[in-house]
Coordinates of C-alpha atoms and ligand atoms in Angstrom, one line a residue:
X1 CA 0.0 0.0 0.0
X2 CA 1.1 3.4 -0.7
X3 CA 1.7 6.0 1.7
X4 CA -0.5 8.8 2.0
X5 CA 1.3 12.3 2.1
X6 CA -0.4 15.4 4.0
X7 CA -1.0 18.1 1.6
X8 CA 2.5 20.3 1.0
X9 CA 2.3 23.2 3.8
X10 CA 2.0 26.7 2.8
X11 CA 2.8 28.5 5.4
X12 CA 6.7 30.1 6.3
X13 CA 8.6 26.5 6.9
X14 CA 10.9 26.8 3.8
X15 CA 12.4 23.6 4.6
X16 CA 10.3 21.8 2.3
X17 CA 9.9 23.9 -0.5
X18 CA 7.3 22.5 -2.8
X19 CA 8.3 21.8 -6.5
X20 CA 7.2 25.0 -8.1
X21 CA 9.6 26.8 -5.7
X22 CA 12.8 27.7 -5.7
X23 CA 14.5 30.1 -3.3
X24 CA 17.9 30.7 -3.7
X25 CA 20.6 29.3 -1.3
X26 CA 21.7 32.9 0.1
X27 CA 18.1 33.7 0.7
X28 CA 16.9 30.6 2.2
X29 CA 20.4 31.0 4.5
X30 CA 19.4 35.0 5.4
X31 CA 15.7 33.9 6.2
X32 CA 17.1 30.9 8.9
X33 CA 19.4 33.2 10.2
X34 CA 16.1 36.0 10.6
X35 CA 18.7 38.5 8.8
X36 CA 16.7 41.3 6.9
X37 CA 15.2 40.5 2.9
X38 CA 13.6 42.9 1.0
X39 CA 11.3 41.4 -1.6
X40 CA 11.5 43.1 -5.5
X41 CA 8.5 42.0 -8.0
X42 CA 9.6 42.2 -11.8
X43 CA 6.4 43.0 -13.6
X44 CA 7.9 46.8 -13.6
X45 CA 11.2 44.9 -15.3
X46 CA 9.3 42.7 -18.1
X47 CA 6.7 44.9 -19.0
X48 CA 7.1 48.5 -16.8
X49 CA 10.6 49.9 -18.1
X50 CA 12.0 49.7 -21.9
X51 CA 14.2 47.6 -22.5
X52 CA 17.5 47.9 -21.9
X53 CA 17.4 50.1 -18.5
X54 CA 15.1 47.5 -17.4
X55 CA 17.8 45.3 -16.9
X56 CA 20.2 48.3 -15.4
X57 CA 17.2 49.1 -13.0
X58 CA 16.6 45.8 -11.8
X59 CA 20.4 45.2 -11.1
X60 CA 20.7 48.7 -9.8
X61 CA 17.6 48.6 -7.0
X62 CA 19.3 45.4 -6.2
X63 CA 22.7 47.1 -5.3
X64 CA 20.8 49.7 -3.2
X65 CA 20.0 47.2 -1.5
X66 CA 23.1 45.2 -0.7
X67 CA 24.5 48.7 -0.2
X68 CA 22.9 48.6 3.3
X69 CA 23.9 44.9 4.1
X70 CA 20.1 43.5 3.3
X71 CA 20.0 40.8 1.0
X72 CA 17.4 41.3 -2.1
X73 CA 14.8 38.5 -3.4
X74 CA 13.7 39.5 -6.6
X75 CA 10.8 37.1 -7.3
X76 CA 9.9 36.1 -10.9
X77 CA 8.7 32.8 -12.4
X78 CA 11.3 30.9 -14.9
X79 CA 9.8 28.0 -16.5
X80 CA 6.9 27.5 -14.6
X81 CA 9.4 28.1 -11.8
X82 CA 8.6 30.6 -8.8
X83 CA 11.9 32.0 -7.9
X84 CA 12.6 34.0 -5.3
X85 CA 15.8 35.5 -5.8
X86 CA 17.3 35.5 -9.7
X87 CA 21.2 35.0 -10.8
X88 CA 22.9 37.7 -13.4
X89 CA 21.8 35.3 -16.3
X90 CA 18.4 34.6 -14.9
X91 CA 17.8 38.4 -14.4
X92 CA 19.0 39.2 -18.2
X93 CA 17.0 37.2 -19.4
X94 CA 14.1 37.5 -18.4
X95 CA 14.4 41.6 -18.6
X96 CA 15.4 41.1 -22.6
X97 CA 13.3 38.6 -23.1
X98 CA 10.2 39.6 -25.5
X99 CA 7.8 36.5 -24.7
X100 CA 7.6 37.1 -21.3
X101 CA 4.2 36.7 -19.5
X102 CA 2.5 39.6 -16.6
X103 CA 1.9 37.1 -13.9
X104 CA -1.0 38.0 -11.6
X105 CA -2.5 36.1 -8.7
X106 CA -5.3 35.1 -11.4
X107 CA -2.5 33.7 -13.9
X108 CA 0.1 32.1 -11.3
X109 CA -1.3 28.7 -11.2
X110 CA -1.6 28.3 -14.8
X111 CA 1.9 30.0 -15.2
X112 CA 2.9 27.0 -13.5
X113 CA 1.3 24.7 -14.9
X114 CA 2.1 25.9 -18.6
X115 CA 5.8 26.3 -17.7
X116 CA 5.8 29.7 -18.9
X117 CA 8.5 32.7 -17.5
X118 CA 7.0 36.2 -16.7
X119 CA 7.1 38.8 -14.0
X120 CA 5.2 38.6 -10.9
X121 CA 2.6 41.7 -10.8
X122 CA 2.9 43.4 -6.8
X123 CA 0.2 40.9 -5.9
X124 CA 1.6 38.0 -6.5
X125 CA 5.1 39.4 -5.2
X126 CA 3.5 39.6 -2.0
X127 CA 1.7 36.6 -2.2
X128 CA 5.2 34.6 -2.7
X129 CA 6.7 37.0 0.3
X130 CA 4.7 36.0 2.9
X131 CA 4.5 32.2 1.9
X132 CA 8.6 32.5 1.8
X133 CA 8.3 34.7 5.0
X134 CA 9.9 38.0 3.6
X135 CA 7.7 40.7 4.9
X136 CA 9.0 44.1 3.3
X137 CA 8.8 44.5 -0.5
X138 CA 9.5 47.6 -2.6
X139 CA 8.6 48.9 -6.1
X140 CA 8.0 51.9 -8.3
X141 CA 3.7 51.7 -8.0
X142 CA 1.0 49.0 -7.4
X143 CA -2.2 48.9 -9.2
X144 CA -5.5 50.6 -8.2
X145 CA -8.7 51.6 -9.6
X146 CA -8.6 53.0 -13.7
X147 CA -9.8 56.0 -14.6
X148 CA -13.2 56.0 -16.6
X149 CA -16.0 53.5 -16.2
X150 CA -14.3 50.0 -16.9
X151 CA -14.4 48.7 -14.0
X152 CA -10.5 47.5 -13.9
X153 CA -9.6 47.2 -10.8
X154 CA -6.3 45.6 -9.8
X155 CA -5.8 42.4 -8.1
X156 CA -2.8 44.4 -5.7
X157 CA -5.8 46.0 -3.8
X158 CA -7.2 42.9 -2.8
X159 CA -3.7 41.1 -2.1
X160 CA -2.9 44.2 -0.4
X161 CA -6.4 44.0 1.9
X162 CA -5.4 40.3 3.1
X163 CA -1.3 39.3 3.0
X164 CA 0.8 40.7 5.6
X165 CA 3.5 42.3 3.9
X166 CA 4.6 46.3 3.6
X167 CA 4.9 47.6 0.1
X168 CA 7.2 50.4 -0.1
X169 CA 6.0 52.5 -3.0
X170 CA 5.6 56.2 -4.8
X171 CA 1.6 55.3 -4.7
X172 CA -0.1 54.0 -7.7
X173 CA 0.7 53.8 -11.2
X174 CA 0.2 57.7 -13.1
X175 CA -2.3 56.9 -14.8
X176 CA -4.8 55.5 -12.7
X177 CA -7.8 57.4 -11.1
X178 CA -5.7 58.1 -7.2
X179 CA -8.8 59.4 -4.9
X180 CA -10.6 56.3 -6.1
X181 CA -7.8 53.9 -5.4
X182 CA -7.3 55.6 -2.0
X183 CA -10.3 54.9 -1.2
X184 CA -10.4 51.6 -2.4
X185 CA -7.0 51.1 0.1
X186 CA -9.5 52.2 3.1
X187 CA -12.8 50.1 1.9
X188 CA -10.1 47.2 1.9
X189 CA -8.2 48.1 5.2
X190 CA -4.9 49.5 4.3
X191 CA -3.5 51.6 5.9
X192 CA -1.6 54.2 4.1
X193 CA 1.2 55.5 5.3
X194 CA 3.1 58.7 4.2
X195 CA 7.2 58.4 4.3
X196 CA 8.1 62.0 5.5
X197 CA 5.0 63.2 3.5
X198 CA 1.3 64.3 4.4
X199 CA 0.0 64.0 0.8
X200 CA -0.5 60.6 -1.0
X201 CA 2.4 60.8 -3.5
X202 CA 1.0 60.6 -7.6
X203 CA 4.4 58.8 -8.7
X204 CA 6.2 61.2 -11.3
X205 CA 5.0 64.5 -8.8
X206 CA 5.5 64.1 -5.2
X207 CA 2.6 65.6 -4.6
X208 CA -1.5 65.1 -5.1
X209 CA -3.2 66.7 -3.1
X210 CA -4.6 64.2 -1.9
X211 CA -4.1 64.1 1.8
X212 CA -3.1 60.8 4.1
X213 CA -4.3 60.3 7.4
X214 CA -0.6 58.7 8.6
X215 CA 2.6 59.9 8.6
X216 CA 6.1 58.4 9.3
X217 CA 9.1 60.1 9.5
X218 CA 11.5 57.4 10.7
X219 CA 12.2 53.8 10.3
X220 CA 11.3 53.2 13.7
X221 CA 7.9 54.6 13.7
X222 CA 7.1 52.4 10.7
X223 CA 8.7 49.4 12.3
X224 CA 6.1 50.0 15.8
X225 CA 3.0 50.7 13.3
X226 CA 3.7 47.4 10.7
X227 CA 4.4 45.3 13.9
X228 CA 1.1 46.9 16.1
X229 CA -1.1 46.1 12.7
X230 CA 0.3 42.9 11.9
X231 CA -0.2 41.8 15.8
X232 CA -3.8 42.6 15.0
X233 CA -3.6 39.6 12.6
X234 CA -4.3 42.0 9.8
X235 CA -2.7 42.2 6.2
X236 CA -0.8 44.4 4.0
X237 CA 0.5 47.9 4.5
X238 CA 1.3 50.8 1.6
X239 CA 4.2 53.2 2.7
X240 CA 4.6 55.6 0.0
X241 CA 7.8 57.2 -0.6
X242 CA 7.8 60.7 -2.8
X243 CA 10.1 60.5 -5.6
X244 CA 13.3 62.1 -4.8
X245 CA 13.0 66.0 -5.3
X246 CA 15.8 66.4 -8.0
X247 CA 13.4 63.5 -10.6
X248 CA 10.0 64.7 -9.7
X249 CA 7.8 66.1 -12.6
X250 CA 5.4 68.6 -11.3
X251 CA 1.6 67.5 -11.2
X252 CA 0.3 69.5 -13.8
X253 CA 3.4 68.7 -16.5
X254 CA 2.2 65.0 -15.9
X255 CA -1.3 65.5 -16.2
X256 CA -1.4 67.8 -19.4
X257 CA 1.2 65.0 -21.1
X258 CA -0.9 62.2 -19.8
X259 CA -3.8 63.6 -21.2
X260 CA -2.1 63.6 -24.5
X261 CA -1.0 60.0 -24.2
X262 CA -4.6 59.1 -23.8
X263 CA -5.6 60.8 -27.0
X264 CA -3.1 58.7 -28.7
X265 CA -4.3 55.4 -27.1
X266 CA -7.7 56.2 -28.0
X267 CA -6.8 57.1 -31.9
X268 CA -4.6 54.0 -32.1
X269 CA -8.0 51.8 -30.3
X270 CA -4.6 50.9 -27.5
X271 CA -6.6 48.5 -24.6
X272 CA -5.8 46.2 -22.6
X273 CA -2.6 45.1 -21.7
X274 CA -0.9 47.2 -24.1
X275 CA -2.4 50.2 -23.0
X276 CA 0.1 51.0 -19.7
X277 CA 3.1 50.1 -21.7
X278 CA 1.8 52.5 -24.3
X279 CA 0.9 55.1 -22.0
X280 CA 4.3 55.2 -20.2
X281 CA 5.9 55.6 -23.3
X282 CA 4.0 58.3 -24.7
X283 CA 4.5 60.2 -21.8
X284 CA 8.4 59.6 -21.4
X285 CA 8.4 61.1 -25.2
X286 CA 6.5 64.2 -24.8
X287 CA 8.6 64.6 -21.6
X288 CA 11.4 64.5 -23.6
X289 CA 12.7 61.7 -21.0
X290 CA 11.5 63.1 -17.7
X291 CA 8.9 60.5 -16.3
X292 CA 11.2 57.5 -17.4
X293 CA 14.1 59.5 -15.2
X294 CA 11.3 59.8 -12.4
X295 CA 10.4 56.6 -12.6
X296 CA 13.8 54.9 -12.0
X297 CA 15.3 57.6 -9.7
X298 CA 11.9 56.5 -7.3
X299 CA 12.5 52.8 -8.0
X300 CA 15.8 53.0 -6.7
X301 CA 15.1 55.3 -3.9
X302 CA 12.2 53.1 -2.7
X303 CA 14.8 50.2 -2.7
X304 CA 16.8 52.0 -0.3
X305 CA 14.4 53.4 2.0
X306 CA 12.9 49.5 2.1
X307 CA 16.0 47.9 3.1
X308 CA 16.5 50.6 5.9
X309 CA 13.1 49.6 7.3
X310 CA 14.1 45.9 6.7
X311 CA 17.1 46.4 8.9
X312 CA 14.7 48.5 11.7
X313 CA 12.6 45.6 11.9
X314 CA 15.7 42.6 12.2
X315 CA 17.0 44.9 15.1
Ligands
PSU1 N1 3.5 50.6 -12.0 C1 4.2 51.0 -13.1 N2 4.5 50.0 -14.0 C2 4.1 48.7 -13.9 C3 3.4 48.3 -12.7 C4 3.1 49.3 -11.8 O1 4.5 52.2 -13.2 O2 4.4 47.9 -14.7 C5 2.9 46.9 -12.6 C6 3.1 46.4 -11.2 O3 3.7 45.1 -11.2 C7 1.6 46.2 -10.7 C8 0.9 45.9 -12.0 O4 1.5 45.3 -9.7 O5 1.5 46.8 -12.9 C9 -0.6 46.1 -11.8 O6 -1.2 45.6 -13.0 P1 -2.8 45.5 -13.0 O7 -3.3 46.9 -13.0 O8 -3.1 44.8 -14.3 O9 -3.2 44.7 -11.8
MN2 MN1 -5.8 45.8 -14.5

């Protein structure tokens, strides 16, 4: 007679990775030795950034990392793979790859079971996280609620609403509809959390207008507030991180540009999955190169200012 196996555990016992996992040996050694990890997704590499300052990004928030003695775990699937951190000719490859699938919580099981490669979308990078137990994450902006009537509304909000992990950010993409998505964040139980800000940051402009109800201006505060919510048993956390003052595009350069952009995307009938790509691109054009400077010099601030936290939180 055959044994019977209990079903493979989910929770943060890495010791028994199932098959569709693999963590590399440095991480998994960080994680037993409770040393601090901060979690990069790589959606914003595969399908965020052109290519090949994709590549130099994703290497580059790396460093900023390291530069602070806290290991990064960029998580992206390879061959129906989920791996949590990548090596140089993983990471290449994927960023200059050109058949490369977005991976949502919606698409990671059948990502597995396909075999395909693709960046992991900030909802499934937290979703990995937590199951690896890596509890700080950072990138450029999650997903929210689109402007208009479609109805998209991303899968990070919910992910965010339920996983424990704290996603250091500039807000949500540019060229979503903000006061809905913050309000989405507090319909879901989010708490948003301004780093040295009082205003909700709109990603290229460091400002919105849009005012937040918390405010941290130190690693420690953020460390008390993460560990006082997640005693609670509750989930995710948004910490959003203004772009650096020296990249920032004021708010009404973006808007006037973006408005453009959509004008294009309308004439050219641009939906879907193409449309963000498309959008970004437009803008970085009539910008003559600003948002796409923006847009890195936040990604690799937001690196930085996560790995502090991550080392707040090991002390
Ligand atoms: N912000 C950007 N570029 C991106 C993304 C966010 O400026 O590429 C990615 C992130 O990975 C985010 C995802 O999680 O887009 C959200 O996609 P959707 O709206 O389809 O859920
Ligand atoms: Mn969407």
């Amino acid at each position: 007679m055959t044994e019977s196996h209990p079903p493979e555990k989910t929770g943060n016992s890495m010791e028994h990775p199932p098959s569709w996992l693999k963590i590399s040996s440095t991480i998994l050694q960080k994680l037993s030795d409770k040393k601090p990890v901060v979690a990069l997704e790589s959606t914003v590499t595969t399908h965020g950034l052109p290519k090949p300052v994709n590549l130099d990004l994703a290497n580059q928030m790396e460093e900023q990392i390291r530069s602070v003695e806290v290991e990064p775990a960029t998580i992206a699937l390879i061959q129906g793979q989920v791996c949590v951190g990548l090596s140089a000719d993983e990471m290449e490859g994927l960023a200059l790859a050109t058949d490369v699938h977005k991976i949502s919580i919606r698409d990671l099981g059948a990502a597995i079971s396909k075999g395909q490669s693709g960046g992991t979308t900030v909802a499934a990078t937290m979703n990995i996280s937590h199951r690896v137990g890596i509890n700080i994450f950072a990138t450029g902006g999650i997903g929210g609620v689109h402007r208009g009537d479609s109805g998209d509304i991303s899968t990070d909000l919910f992910e965010l609403s339920r996983t424990p992990v704290a996603v250091i950010c500039s807000g949500a993409k540019a060229i979503l509809d903000l006061p809905r998505t913050l309000e989405w964040l507090e319909t879901v139980g989010v708490p948003v959390i301004g780093w040295q800000t009082d205003e909700f940051p709109a990603f290229f402009s460091q400002t919105s207008g849009l005012g937040l109800n918390l405010r941290a201006d130190n690693v420690s505060e953020i460390v008390d507030l993460l560990n006082a919510h997640w005693s609670l048993g509750f989930g995710g956390a948004l910490i959003c991180v203004p772009c650096p003052e020296d990249a920032g595009v004021p708010l009404d350069v973006v808007e006037a540009i973006l408005e453009v952009a959509l004008m294009e995307a309308e004439k050219g009938a641009i939906r879907g999955k193409e449309l963000t790509p498309f959008l970004l691109n437009e803008m970085s054009e009539l910008s003559s190169g600003a948002t796409l400077r923006a847009n890195l010099s936040l990604l690799r601030n937001n690196a930085l200012v996560a790995a502090q936290i991550a080392n707040a939180m090991a002390d």
